């Protein structure tokens, strides 16, 4: 095994810190309807905390809004809006119930109040601070040298495995989405029932198409939309891989729980800036999907800052390094790390 492929991230949630860089909503001083607050979580998905907030404050699904989805195996901070004016007592009570333990969500502070909910993906992006562990000394030195020489880094903007499942699997959200697109609700249910996305009370006694569809009508419509978006991501990755193959000298690599995707072999290359792939959009009002072109940047650039190498206290005789960078909304930090290690494996 190539030593550069034995690196580890997310050994503990503190090793992977994500903070949204939000396009802030307009704040008002007149009697508002919505509270905007900054929420920190760990060990929970964004869907988990949306459900917690909805239940705790006795709200509807549409009363709780987020701008982005954040990993559960990390410490993340993001903006949330709810259709309720929160008091200090409300915040204290919520944090008392959910704000402790290995899995927690806590309201850090109120940003302000307004008359509209925040909108999904209304983000500049996310800032990341990631600890990379289990590095042999030679690999650690190569990584530090590479990052010092390539502070301004670019990578192919593939969706990573978080888009297709949860840690430990199964990575099948795109299969759920594909079945929804094909209106095969029984197949969609067969895929979702092996995940933890439905509570036991939603399980139908008779698994026919009508009952299976009703299961999806009971869950958060944002989650149903996510399944369709996951299928879109699968289609876009495959289309972009073909684009890279057709326009650059490339090599196909296996990305676990994502698939085989092409990457350029040269540091400098030319290819189209945008890839458009067939996709779909979920319409909650009609509970159906319609066609929609999925357009996304092929190459994303960022500036990476690397701290000094340190002894890895979790792995004997190994090194660790902390890297920090910003990515636009929808880009995956884990994917840029994977592509960096593929590059230094050639050194």
GROMACS .gro file of N, CA and C in nm, residues 143-155 300-307 323-326:
model
   75
  143UNK      N    1   0.411   1.624   0.208
  143UNK     CA    2   0.286   1.700   0.212
  143UNK      C    3   0.313   1.846   0.246
  144UNK      N    4   0.395   1.869   0.347
  144UNK     CA    5   0.425   2.007   0.386
  144UNK      C    6   0.498   2.080   0.274
  145UNK      N    7   0.593   2.012   0.209
  145UNK     CA    8   0.665   2.074   0.097
  145UNK      C    9   0.570   2.107  -0.017
  146UNK      N   10   0.480   2.013  -0.047
  146UNK     CA   11   0.384   2.034  -0.156
  146UNK      C   12   0.292   2.152  -0.126
  147UNK      N   13   0.240   2.158  -0.005
  147UNK     CA   14   0.148   2.266   0.030
  147UNK      C   15   0.220   2.401   0.036
  148UNK      N   16   0.346   2.399   0.074
  148UNK     CA   17   0.424   2.524   0.075
  148UNK      C   18   0.448   2.575  -0.066
  149UNK      N   19   0.467   2.481  -0.159
  149UNK     CA   20   0.493   2.518  -0.299
  149UNK      C   21   0.365   2.544  -0.377
  150UNK      N   22   0.253   2.493  -0.328
  150UNK     CA   23   0.125   2.507  -0.399
  150UNK      C   24   0.018   2.560  -0.303
  151UNK      N   25   0.047   2.677  -0.246
  151UNK     CA   26  -0.051   2.734  -0.153
  151UNK      C   27  -0.183   2.763  -0.223
  152UNK      N   28  -0.173   2.805  -0.348
  152UNK     CA   29  -0.293   2.829  -0.428
  152UNK      C   30  -0.322   2.699  -0.505
  153UNK      N   31  -0.422   2.629  -0.458
  153UNK     CA   32  -0.446   2.493  -0.505
  153UNK      C   33  -0.578   2.484  -0.581
  154UNK      N   34  -0.581   2.399  -0.683
  154UNK     CA   35  -0.705   2.373  -0.755
  154UNK      C   36  -0.731   2.222  -0.758
  155UNK      N   37  -0.859   2.187  -0.770
  155UNK     CA   38  -0.895   2.045  -0.774
  155UNK      C   39  -1.023   2.028  -0.854
  300UNK      N   40  -1.224   2.403  -0.895
  300UNK     CA   41  -1.235   2.501  -0.787
  300UNK      C   42  -1.095   2.529  -0.734
  301UNK      N   43  -1.068   2.656  -0.709
  301UNK     CA   44  -0.938   2.696  -0.655
  301UNK      C   45  -0.954   2.750  -0.514
  302UNK      N   46  -0.853   2.730  -0.433
  302UNK     CA   47  -0.854   2.784  -0.298
  302UNK      C   48  -0.711   2.808  -0.253
  303UNK      N   49  -0.696   2.870  -0.138
  303UNK     CA   50  -0.565   2.892  -0.076
  303UNK      C   51  -0.559   2.808   0.051
  304UNK      N   52  -0.456   2.725   0.060
  304UNK     CA   53  -0.443   2.633   0.174
  304UNK      C   54  -0.331   2.680   0.266
  305UNK      N   55  -0.362   2.689   0.393
  305UNK     CA   56  -0.263   2.724   0.494
  305UNK      C   57  -0.232   2.600   0.577
  306UNK      N   58  -0.105   2.569   0.592
  306UNK     CA   59  -0.063   2.450   0.667
  306UNK      C   60   0.015   2.491   0.790
  307UNK      N   61  -0.019   2.433   0.905
  307UNK     CA   62   0.058   2.454   1.027
  307UNK      C   63   0.183   2.367   1.022
  323UNK      N   64  -0.448   2.172   0.843
  323UNK     CA   65  -0.462   2.257   0.725
  323UNK      C   66  -0.592   2.336   0.734
  324UNK      N   67  -0.590   2.457   0.680
  324UNK     CA   68  -0.707   2.544   0.682
  324UNK      C   69  -0.729   2.603   0.544
  325UNK      N   70  -0.856   2.612   0.504
  325UNK     CA   71  -0.888   2.669   0.374
  325UNK      C   72  -1.037   2.700   0.366
  326UNK      N   73  -1.074   2.771   0.262
  326UNK     CA   74  -1.213   2.806   0.235
  326UNK      C   75  -1.255   2.742   0.103
   0.00000   0.00000   0.00000
